XYZ file of C-alpha atoms in Angstrom:
629
model
C 149.144 123.889 112.024
C 146.551 123.137 114.687
C 143.014 124.932 114.245
C 139.848 125.082 116.230
C 137.697 121.934 115.064
C 134.497 124.539 115.228
C 136.230 127.372 113.019
C 137.797 124.294 110.745
C 133.993 123.149 110.003
C 133.150 126.551 108.540
C 135.718 126.007 106.094
C 135.583 122.717 104.927
C 137.496 123.096 101.646
C 140.511 125.605 102.403
C 142.066 127.192 99.918
C 145.459 125.233 98.353
C 147.734 127.968 98.769
C 147.118 127.382 103.149
C 148.135 124.221 102.905
C 146.632 121.144 104.271
C 144.388 121.992 107.738
C 145.418 119.907 110.402
C 144.094 118.781 113.689
C 147.157 117.663 115.821
C 148.367 114.951 113.981
C 145.387 114.604 111.812
C 144.952 116.106 108.323
C 141.499 117.152 107.717
C 140.318 115.815 104.368
C 136.563 116.593 104.301
C 133.829 117.255 106.643
C 131.525 114.499 106.945
C 128.509 116.396 108.896
C 127.904 118.577 111.460
C 124.974 119.376 113.763
C 124.246 122.052 116.868
C 126.472 119.261 119.170
C 128.697 117.227 117.337
C 130.946 117.242 114.089
C 132.592 114.295 111.920
C 135.577 114.639 109.713
C 137.469 112.327 107.566
C 141.139 112.491 108.342
C 144.026 110.840 107.568
C 146.834 110.273 110.081
C 150.028 112.048 109.072
C 152.456 109.558 110.873
C 150.959 106.385 108.788
C 148.727 107.366 106.275
C 145.781 105.598 107.841
C 142.419 106.980 107.201
C 140.119 107.763 110.359
C 136.603 109.478 110.950
C 136.653 111.745 113.830
C 133.575 112.497 116.002
C 133.831 115.396 118.320
C 131.608 117.614 120.273
C 131.275 121.147 118.810
C 131.470 122.790 122.416
C 134.820 121.855 124.616
C 134.198 120.679 128.083
C 134.143 123.222 130.648
C 137.463 122.414 132.575
C 139.746 119.934 133.092
C 137.661 118.029 135.227
C 134.583 117.919 132.623
C 137.219 116.877 130.010
C 138.384 113.970 131.989
C 134.846 112.794 132.941
C 134.142 113.119 128.875
C 136.902 111.107 128.065
C 135.924 108.370 130.533
C 132.516 108.060 129.429
C 133.617 107.920 125.933
C 136.058 105.195 126.809
C 133.465 103.094 128.534
C 131.193 103.433 125.654
C 133.751 102.335 123.449
C 134.095 99.132 125.373
C 130.776 98.117 124.011
C 131.073 95.311 121.440
C 128.169 94.842 119.157
C 127.987 94.453 115.146
C 125.627 97.746 115.134
C 128.236 100.000 116.759
C 131.271 101.025 115.383
C 134.530 99.993 116.896
C 136.172 102.514 118.481
C 139.839 103.250 117.641
C 141.202 105.643 120.178
C 139.773 108.442 122.309
C 141.900 111.675 122.251
C 141.913 115.171 122.984
C 143.902 117.949 121.050
C 144.360 121.416 122.982
C 141.195 120.095 125.033
C 139.139 119.511 122.138
C 138.142 115.597 122.823
C 137.512 113.427 120.036
C 136.859 109.697 119.500
C 138.328 107.767 116.093
C 136.921 105.349 114.008
C 138.537 103.234 111.188
C 137.453 104.463 107.730
C 138.270 101.168 106.080
C 136.179 101.613 103.095
C 133.178 102.541 104.904
C 130.479 105.323 103.981
C 128.221 107.313 105.826
C 124.484 107.067 105.401
C 124.698 110.482 104.060
C 127.077 109.765 101.442
C 124.552 107.006 100.332
C 121.757 108.947 100.193
C 120.384 110.619 96.827
C 116.968 112.707 96.133
C 115.565 109.487 95.116
C 116.070 108.017 98.282
C 117.271 104.434 99.388
C 115.461 101.396 98.535
C 112.912 100.423 101.137
C 114.478 96.984 101.830
C 117.836 98.391 102.226
C 116.814 101.721 104.354
C 114.895 99.282 106.666
C 117.663 96.772 107.164
C 120.317 99.298 107.887
C 118.367 101.152 110.217
C 117.055 98.044 112.032
C 120.992 96.898 112.355
C 121.703 100.437 113.819
C 118.592 100.328 116.140
C 120.041 96.965 117.361
C 123.253 98.597 118.550
C 121.694 101.228 120.205
C 119.189 98.810 121.782
C 122.317 97.084 123.205
C 124.070 100.331 124.401
C 120.656 101.435 126.171
C 120.525 98.485 127.937
C 124.097 98.911 128.950
C 123.366 102.477 130.303
C 124.555 104.526 127.468
C 122.757 106.580 124.884
C 123.795 108.778 121.455
C 121.993 112.032 122.383
C 122.776 113.328 118.762
C 121.931 110.723 116.030
C 122.406 112.056 112.560
C 122.508 110.342 109.060
C 126.145 110.994 108.651
C 126.743 109.088 111.959
C 125.384 105.747 110.552
C 128.278 104.280 108.570
C 127.870 101.428 106.139
C 130.464 98.807 105.651
C 131.920 97.255 102.242
C 129.985 94.280 103.404
C 126.601 96.122 103.394
C 126.435 96.201 107.382
C 125.379 99.222 109.343
C 127.165 101.046 111.921
C 126.463 103.910 114.347
C 129.204 105.869 115.576
C 129.503 108.864 117.892
C 127.845 107.161 121.364
C 128.182 109.759 124.177
C 130.201 112.306 121.826
C 127.795 114.871 122.418
C 128.384 116.788 125.844
C 125.401 115.607 128.173
C 123.907 117.999 131.092
C 125.450 118.373 134.520
C 122.552 116.303 136.210
C 123.293 113.431 134.138
C 127.213 113.636 134.547
C 126.893 113.524 138.314
C 126.106 110.032 138.751
C 125.532 110.909 142.301
C 121.930 112.051 141.411
C 120.516 108.501 140.968
C 117.089 108.883 139.790
C 117.649 111.996 137.976
C 120.638 110.361 135.972
C 118.299 107.440 135.240
C 115.325 109.439 134.126
C 117.419 111.416 131.949
C 118.922 108.148 130.465
C 115.534 107.087 129.695
C 114.649 110.228 128.184
C 117.724 110.314 126.107
C 117.232 106.638 124.562
C 113.734 107.831 123.773
C 115.131 110.792 121.856
C 117.634 108.012 120.283
C 114.683 106.151 118.852
C 112.885 109.450 117.449
C 116.393 110.424 116.030
C 116.502 106.639 114.434
C 112.903 107.244 112.938
C 113.682 110.589 111.319
C 116.991 109.107 109.984
C 114.747 106.481 108.385
C 112.179 108.987 107.256
C 115.166 110.915 105.352
C 116.668 107.620 103.960
C 113.112 106.825 102.340
C 111.968 110.367 101.249
C 115.413 111.462 99.996
C 115.151 114.763 101.683
C 115.248 115.481 105.513
C 111.882 116.168 107.160
C 111.058 119.881 107.682
C 113.770 120.675 105.241
C 116.212 120.736 108.343
C 119.619 118.969 108.012
C 120.023 118.460 111.620
C 117.749 116.240 113.266
C 117.891 117.831 116.703
C 116.341 121.110 114.939
C 113.380 118.716 113.638
C 112.859 117.328 117.190
C 112.614 120.707 118.450
C 109.637 121.591 116.109
C 107.802 118.480 116.971
C 105.375 117.963 119.933
C 105.716 118.214 122.401
C 108.277 121.070 121.999
C 106.713 122.201 118.817
C 103.510 122.098 116.556
C 105.139 120.633 113.477
C 103.655 117.209 111.844
C 106.295 114.929 110.469
C 105.019 112.088 107.888
C 106.213 110.410 104.831
C 105.144 112.292 101.788
C 102.901 110.305 99.400
C 104.726 111.606 96.425
C 108.313 110.003 96.820
C 110.584 108.914 93.744
C 110.472 105.516 94.928
C 107.632 103.381 96.187
C 107.211 102.747 100.348
C 105.318 99.960 101.248
C 102.301 100.612 103.384
C 103.125 98.547 106.254
C 107.012 100.331 106.118
C 105.186 103.566 105.968
C 103.169 102.668 108.949
C 106.161 102.193 110.869
C 108.229 105.488 109.848
C 105.060 107.469 110.425
C 104.402 105.721 114.165
C 108.060 106.419 114.836
C 107.486 109.997 114.201
C 103.980 110.347 115.381
C 102.713 113.707 116.828
C 101.290 112.006 120.002
C 104.095 110.944 122.216
C 102.231 107.882 123.619
C 102.073 106.391 119.892
C 105.806 106.630 119.304
C 107.899 103.685 119.822
C 109.483 103.693 123.406
C 112.622 101.355 122.670
C 115.062 100.792 120.190
C 114.545 97.072 120.282
C 110.426 97.564 119.624
C 111.240 99.578 116.161
C 113.856 97.288 115.234
C 111.329 94.465 115.682
C 108.718 96.285 113.639
C 111.038 96.915 110.818
C 112.538 93.215 110.940
C 109.053 91.928 110.856
C 108.202 93.761 107.703
C 111.538 92.655 106.103
C 110.617 88.987 106.878
C 107.201 89.241 105.677
C 108.073 91.247 102.559
C 110.582 88.532 101.513
C 108.605 86.301 99.242
C 111.652 83.390 99.219
C 111.799 83.704 102.964
C 107.866 82.889 102.980
C 106.355 85.858 103.580
C 104.213 86.376 106.700
C 104.341 82.692 107.462
C 107.892 82.850 108.194
C 107.499 84.977 111.361
C 105.271 82.096 112.692
C 106.668 79.032 111.033
C 109.039 78.200 114.156
C 106.453 79.196 116.914
C 103.663 76.885 114.780
C 106.393 73.902 115.060
C 106.986 74.479 118.791
C 103.572 75.292 120.504
C 100.896 74.688 117.841
C 98.316 77.298 116.466
C 96.335 77.729 119.735
C 96.408 75.475 123.273
C 93.441 73.365 123.899
C 90.688 74.959 126.453
C 90.888 73.501 129.862
C 89.347 70.304 129.760
C 87.921 70.524 126.189
C 90.493 68.569 124.555
C 90.868 65.707 127.269
C 86.971 65.061 126.735
C 86.994 64.998 123.249
C 90.028 62.392 123.265
C 87.769 60.448 125.791
C 84.711 60.527 123.351
C 86.654 59.614 120.628
C 87.402 56.290 122.330
C 83.702 55.622 122.777
C 80.932 54.189 120.173
C 81.155 55.861 116.348
C 77.282 56.866 116.835
C 78.273 59.738 118.892
C 79.965 61.674 115.964
C 77.152 64.569 116.475
C 77.801 64.959 120.103
C 81.642 64.842 119.687
C 81.464 67.436 116.802
C 79.628 69.792 119.456
C 82.464 69.199 121.878
C 85.136 69.981 118.955
C 83.384 73.444 118.196
C 83.322 74.308 121.725
C 87.247 74.864 121.475
C 88.701 76.859 118.613
C 92.116 75.189 119.108
C 90.818 71.574 118.392
C 88.740 72.946 115.508
C 91.643 74.728 113.826
C 93.966 71.594 114.536
C 91.273 69.012 112.960
C 90.859 71.584 109.847
C 94.521 71.817 109.635
C 95.082 68.335 109.487
C 92.075 67.177 106.954
C 93.073 70.092 104.618
C 96.910 69.251 104.149
C 97.691 68.282 100.792
C 98.840 64.638 101.801
C 95.653 63.745 103.255
C 92.990 65.233 100.853
C 95.310 63.886 97.906
C 95.055 60.412 99.529
C 91.375 60.482 100.934
C 89.417 62.549 98.986
C 91.405 63.363 95.274
C 89.596 65.784 93.410
C 87.373 67.069 96.309
C 87.299 70.518 97.478
C 88.443 71.810 100.696
C 86.703 70.556 104.113
C 85.104 73.538 106.118
C 82.868 71.126 108.756
C 83.983 69.421 111.561
C 81.265 66.576 111.022
C 82.621 65.840 107.497
C 86.266 66.053 108.896
C 85.285 63.245 111.483
C 84.063 61.246 109.061
C 87.273 61.702 106.922
C 90.040 61.108 109.824
C 88.112 58.702 112.016
C 87.919 58.944 115.885
C 91.723 57.815 116.069
C 92.468 60.961 114.265
C 90.232 62.953 116.378
C 91.919 61.522 119.321
C 95.511 62.335 117.724
C 94.391 66.012 117.027
C 93.398 66.534 120.831
C 96.393 64.872 122.146
C 98.493 67.311 119.910
C 97.236 70.414 121.509
C 99.497 71.977 123.984
C 97.893 72.588 127.613
C 96.141 75.574 128.433
C 97.857 78.077 128.458
C 100.825 76.953 126.654
C 103.623 79.530 126.996
C 101.484 82.383 128.042
C 101.785 83.980 131.379
C 98.645 84.716 133.411
C 97.827 88.163 131.954
C 98.286 86.853 128.699
C 96.392 83.680 129.037
C 93.442 85.609 130.595
C 93.604 88.053 127.540
C 93.417 84.951 125.170
C 90.527 83.223 126.956
C 88.514 86.690 126.474
C 89.474 86.814 122.971
C 88.335 83.148 122.484
C 85.281 84.062 124.115
C 84.613 86.924 122.012
C 85.524 84.905 118.810
C 82.935 82.196 119.825
C 80.095 84.693 120.481
C 81.048 86.417 116.794
C 80.162 82.554 115.302
C 76.964 82.534 117.477
C 75.886 85.884 116.009
C 76.870 84.547 112.495
C 74.467 81.762 112.918
C 71.537 84.042 113.787
C 72.151 86.374 110.837
C 72.840 83.608 108.273
C 70.676 83.383 105.077
C 67.756 80.602 105.268
C 69.258 77.131 103.893
C 72.984 77.780 105.154
C 74.502 75.283 107.114
C 75.090 76.754 110.611
C 78.318 74.884 111.115
C 79.947 76.207 108.088
C 78.822 79.910 108.961
C 80.132 79.094 112.520
C 83.550 77.882 111.097
C 83.792 80.691 108.400
C 83.236 83.565 111.353
C 86.086 81.573 113.434
C 88.384 81.309 110.843
C 87.885 85.319 109.981
C 89.503 85.767 113.618
C 92.436 83.160 113.026
C 94.861 86.030 112.643
C 93.834 87.578 115.762
C 94.047 84.644 117.874
C 97.298 83.677 116.271
C 98.827 87.149 117.136
C 97.361 87.157 120.858
C 98.963 83.532 121.326
C 102.160 84.072 119.826
C 102.904 87.896 119.944
C 101.348 88.609 123.065
C 103.315 91.747 123.891
C 102.801 92.889 120.498
C 99.224 92.478 120.667
C 98.972 94.566 123.719
C 101.069 97.040 121.976
C 98.283 97.015 119.127
C 95.335 97.283 121.700
C 96.906 100.322 122.999
C 97.849 102.264 119.879
C 94.091 101.495 118.686
C 93.013 103.583 121.675
C 91.868 107.177 121.493
C 93.361 109.783 123.789
C 91.655 112.763 125.753
C 92.169 116.013 123.737
C 95.223 118.265 124.680
C 92.741 120.970 125.447
C 88.858 121.506 126.437
C 86.443 121.765 123.445
C 88.758 119.920 121.024
C 88.077 116.391 119.955
C 89.814 113.466 121.255
C 93.153 112.259 119.609
C 92.017 109.164 117.679
C 93.630 105.863 118.156
C 95.030 103.919 114.694
C 93.295 101.477 112.781
C 93.862 98.079 113.819
C 95.920 97.361 110.356
C 97.926 100.498 110.842
C 98.682 99.215 114.676
C 99.618 95.699 113.253
C 101.995 97.189 110.535
C 103.332 99.774 112.940
C 103.921 96.944 115.593
C 104.243 93.622 113.553
C 105.566 95.027 110.000
C 102.470 93.169 108.369
C 98.861 93.079 109.109
C 96.780 90.560 111.162
C 94.710 89.733 108.501
C 97.844 88.785 106.469
C 99.043 86.494 109.194
C 95.590 84.819 109.680
C 95.687 83.951 105.568
C 99.172 82.883 105.772
C 98.169 80.040 108.432
C 95.482 79.058 106.293
C 97.125 78.905 103.074
C 99.857 76.893 105.016
C 97.066 74.403 105.960
C 96.313 73.693 102.410
C 93.223 76.032 101.753
C 93.037 77.366 98.264
C 92.457 80.780 96.964
C 88.731 80.272 97.098
C 88.558 79.466 100.795
C 91.375 82.131 101.494
C 89.025 84.780 100.058
C 86.043 83.379 101.921
C 87.726 83.574 105.104
C 88.794 87.151 104.897
C 86.830 90.123 106.309
C 85.473 92.971 104.193
C 87.956 95.785 104.682
C 86.363 98.227 106.766
C 87.534 101.055 104.719
C 85.785 100.053 101.515
C 82.385 99.412 100.716
C 81.457 96.069 100.259
C 80.091 95.039 96.892
C 77.823 92.046 97.421
C 76.258 89.508 94.787
C 74.085 86.776 95.557
C 76.882 84.026 95.270
C 77.354 81.603 97.995
C 80.594 82.360 98.690
C 79.986 86.015 98.771
C 76.847 85.730 101.094
C 78.713 83.181 103.610
C 81.777 85.936 103.624
C 79.295 88.574 104.041
C 77.484 86.991 106.927
C 80.579 86.301 109.040
C 82.181 89.771 108.313
C 78.710 91.447 109.495
C 78.877 89.238 112.476
C 82.512 90.279 113.308
C 81.462 93.849 112.779
C 78.430 93.608 114.832
C 80.447 92.210 117.715
C 83.102 94.971 117.082
C 80.266 97.817 117.324
C 79.242 96.664 120.662
C 82.772 96.934 122.245
C 82.554 101.031 121.384
C 81.570 103.222 123.926
C 77.944 103.206 125.007
C 76.824 106.372 123.150
C 78.563 105.382 119.832
C 76.911 101.489 119.727
C 73.594 102.178 117.941
C 75.511 104.451 115.329
C 78.054 101.737 114.736
C 75.233 98.994 114.439
C 73.650 101.539 111.991
C 76.682 101.750 109.906
C 76.781 97.729 109.635
C 73.034 97.826 108.446
C 74.260 100.284 105.725
C 77.016 97.897 104.608
C 75.241 94.649 105.011
C 71.783 95.003 105.414
C 70.358 94.827 101.641
C 72.201 91.680 100.915
C 71.276 90.022 104.338
C 68.001 91.284 104.672
C 68.671 92.684 108.504
C 68.149 95.883 110.025
C 69.359 97.418 113.471
C 66.516 95.370 115.310
C 68.254 92.112 114.111
C 71.664 93.236 114.715
C 70.757 94.059 118.199
C 69.005 90.936 119.130
C 71.681 88.505 117.561
C 74.512 90.674 119.624
C 72.663 89.487 122.519
C 72.609 85.856 121.335
C 68.784 85.915 120.530
C 66.885 85.287 117.053
C 63.985 87.777 116.370
C 60.431 85.896 116.591
C 57.762 85.796 113.903
C 55.693 87.803 116.448
C 58.482 90.419 116.224
C 58.555 90.324 112.521
C 54.647 90.764 112.406
C 54.944 93.629 115.020
C 58.471 95.184 115.025
C 59.025 97.053 118.203
C 60.678 100.696 117.984
C 64.695 100.255 118.272
C 65.896 100.256 121.640
C 67.949 103.427 122.224
C 70.094 101.428 124.542
C 73.084 99.847 123.171
C 73.416 96.238 122.728
C 75.408 94.566 125.490
C 79.123 93.856 125.076
C 80.104 90.543 123.577
C 80.030 87.855 126.185
C 83.255 87.712 128.386
C 84.694 84.323 129.807
C 82.074 83.723 132.200
C 79.165 83.774 129.713
C 81.093 81.503 127.196
C 79.528 78.363 128.044
C 76.070 79.647 127.427
C 77.176 81.135 124.176
C 78.906 78.222 123.245
C 75.882 76.000 123.643
C 73.674 78.438 121.417
C 76.383 78.155 119.129
C 76.209 74.684 118.325
C 75.286 73.828 114.975
C 71.872 72.369 114.391
C 72.488 68.582 114.301
C 69.827 67.770 111.549
C 71.492 69.609 108.798
C 73.543 67.646 106.508
C 77.007 66.968 107.062
C 79.693 68.580 104.632
C 82.066 70.925 103.521
C 81.690 74.171 101.331
C 79.735 72.273 98.698
C 76.934 71.209 101.066
C 76.344 74.956 102.261
C 75.848 75.753 98.425
C 73.727 72.771 97.897
C 71.144 73.688 100.593
C 71.195 77.135 99.481
C 69.876 76.275 96.182
C 66.310 77.647 95.692
C 66.397 79.240 99.209
C 68.573 82.085 98.664
C 67.639 85.471 99.570
């Protein structure tokens, strides 16, 4: 007999005495799932015994014209060919109930795969990423899903994920009428963003083992989240399976209570998941796997305009100008990094300095690789700005100026007896991740900055909505942290764990426990300088309190106070007279870090003292003996 699908859904397991339930020629075996808008059935074709999955709207089209339009739209969507979209077998209708059919062929829905313990993180991320790739392809072709549910995500026997039900949910009249061009485009965009939010909620369900807000219909969850409702959806901390922090940040961003923080496109969310999967795969090389191909193609950073050519010319001159050449190299972080990479590779160190430790000064590097080596490094750099467009190049230039200013501040704050060049380079290396992300992932870097920005409060009198931390924003965009990317590059250059610890900033969310060893003081000095410059980027009213927080973290170990930090941020060192007659700390905040226009002055001040003995990390230790604070 022929039955109403709505009525059939309410009786998924009819009594055997009534015989098999039929929907036209299809025998209804089991209800796969249903929502307010759609339902899915596992069926068998009575003509040939073939099994299918049917997806139907819960509401009949209003009239014959609406039915014809639904059928036409479903057929158009079915022509989209992508591995992340289930191939459509048939578009049909039975008693004015339209349906689409997909081959069952051993596939299981995500709902059938789910357990109360949730899915392993790697499986859930891989499957949803594949589904998002299919959705992104459909969105770019002008189609949306509108009702993505766990039971509409199916997994093949080979472990590949596909999405069913594209364009099955009945659309609103505005979007159906293609003559309303702008309105239809806006609704298509909103529908695509809703699909991305739904995918995030499906991933939340897959990891947690239970649907958010205890609602099985994703549309009901969305209706209770801002801006429609007030419920907050975040992954619980107590889950049966561990959820890595980067993946947790990605999922929580996908369902963030602030609409501006959520992913706007399926491709962006898929990239974040793929980034985490690649970085998490130990056999794939970890975070470095995200960068290896790019490093080979365009290098670590492009050389600043004119600096590499000048260094190459100077390398052809007399060898007595090593100190002047070192100053030129230090003015260009790209050339610094390229020379340090060159000298610290296992091959060079094994051949030239067997048994010696890593090299962390440019003068020592020049002595090891020679003038010809300097020239090769300079000529190996990509010309400015590499593959970047004008806006991204300007942002990288601003970041380089900021990083060089950090190096200057670190030199001004360093304890007595420590090599200024070593301190400067350690401060630069602590920003390697930021520089690499801005150069190799400029669009993602822009997303990270936007996620870190606070937003005005929704209502007067309420506090502003805070932005994400840099680490959380990087997790949500790249799937790994900026710090880990910098560490991966440094490890790729041949640095050992001792140096990797040295060039890792002290975490902001923990209190640094500082000793008086040379390595700890060098790391603390560079970390303090980074936090000082970060503090000067705060709104004017918050700068002094931010600097006072830095004093609380490092003041005792480095013997610095608020006045010293304010002067260092301005590129000045406190004088003996100021030590003898300390002035009251200025109420006005320290100025912001020098931008590109001020970079030459900052760089000149940052050039290390030429009289200090050239050496690697060991020299800084040797000089610190007996002069340690």
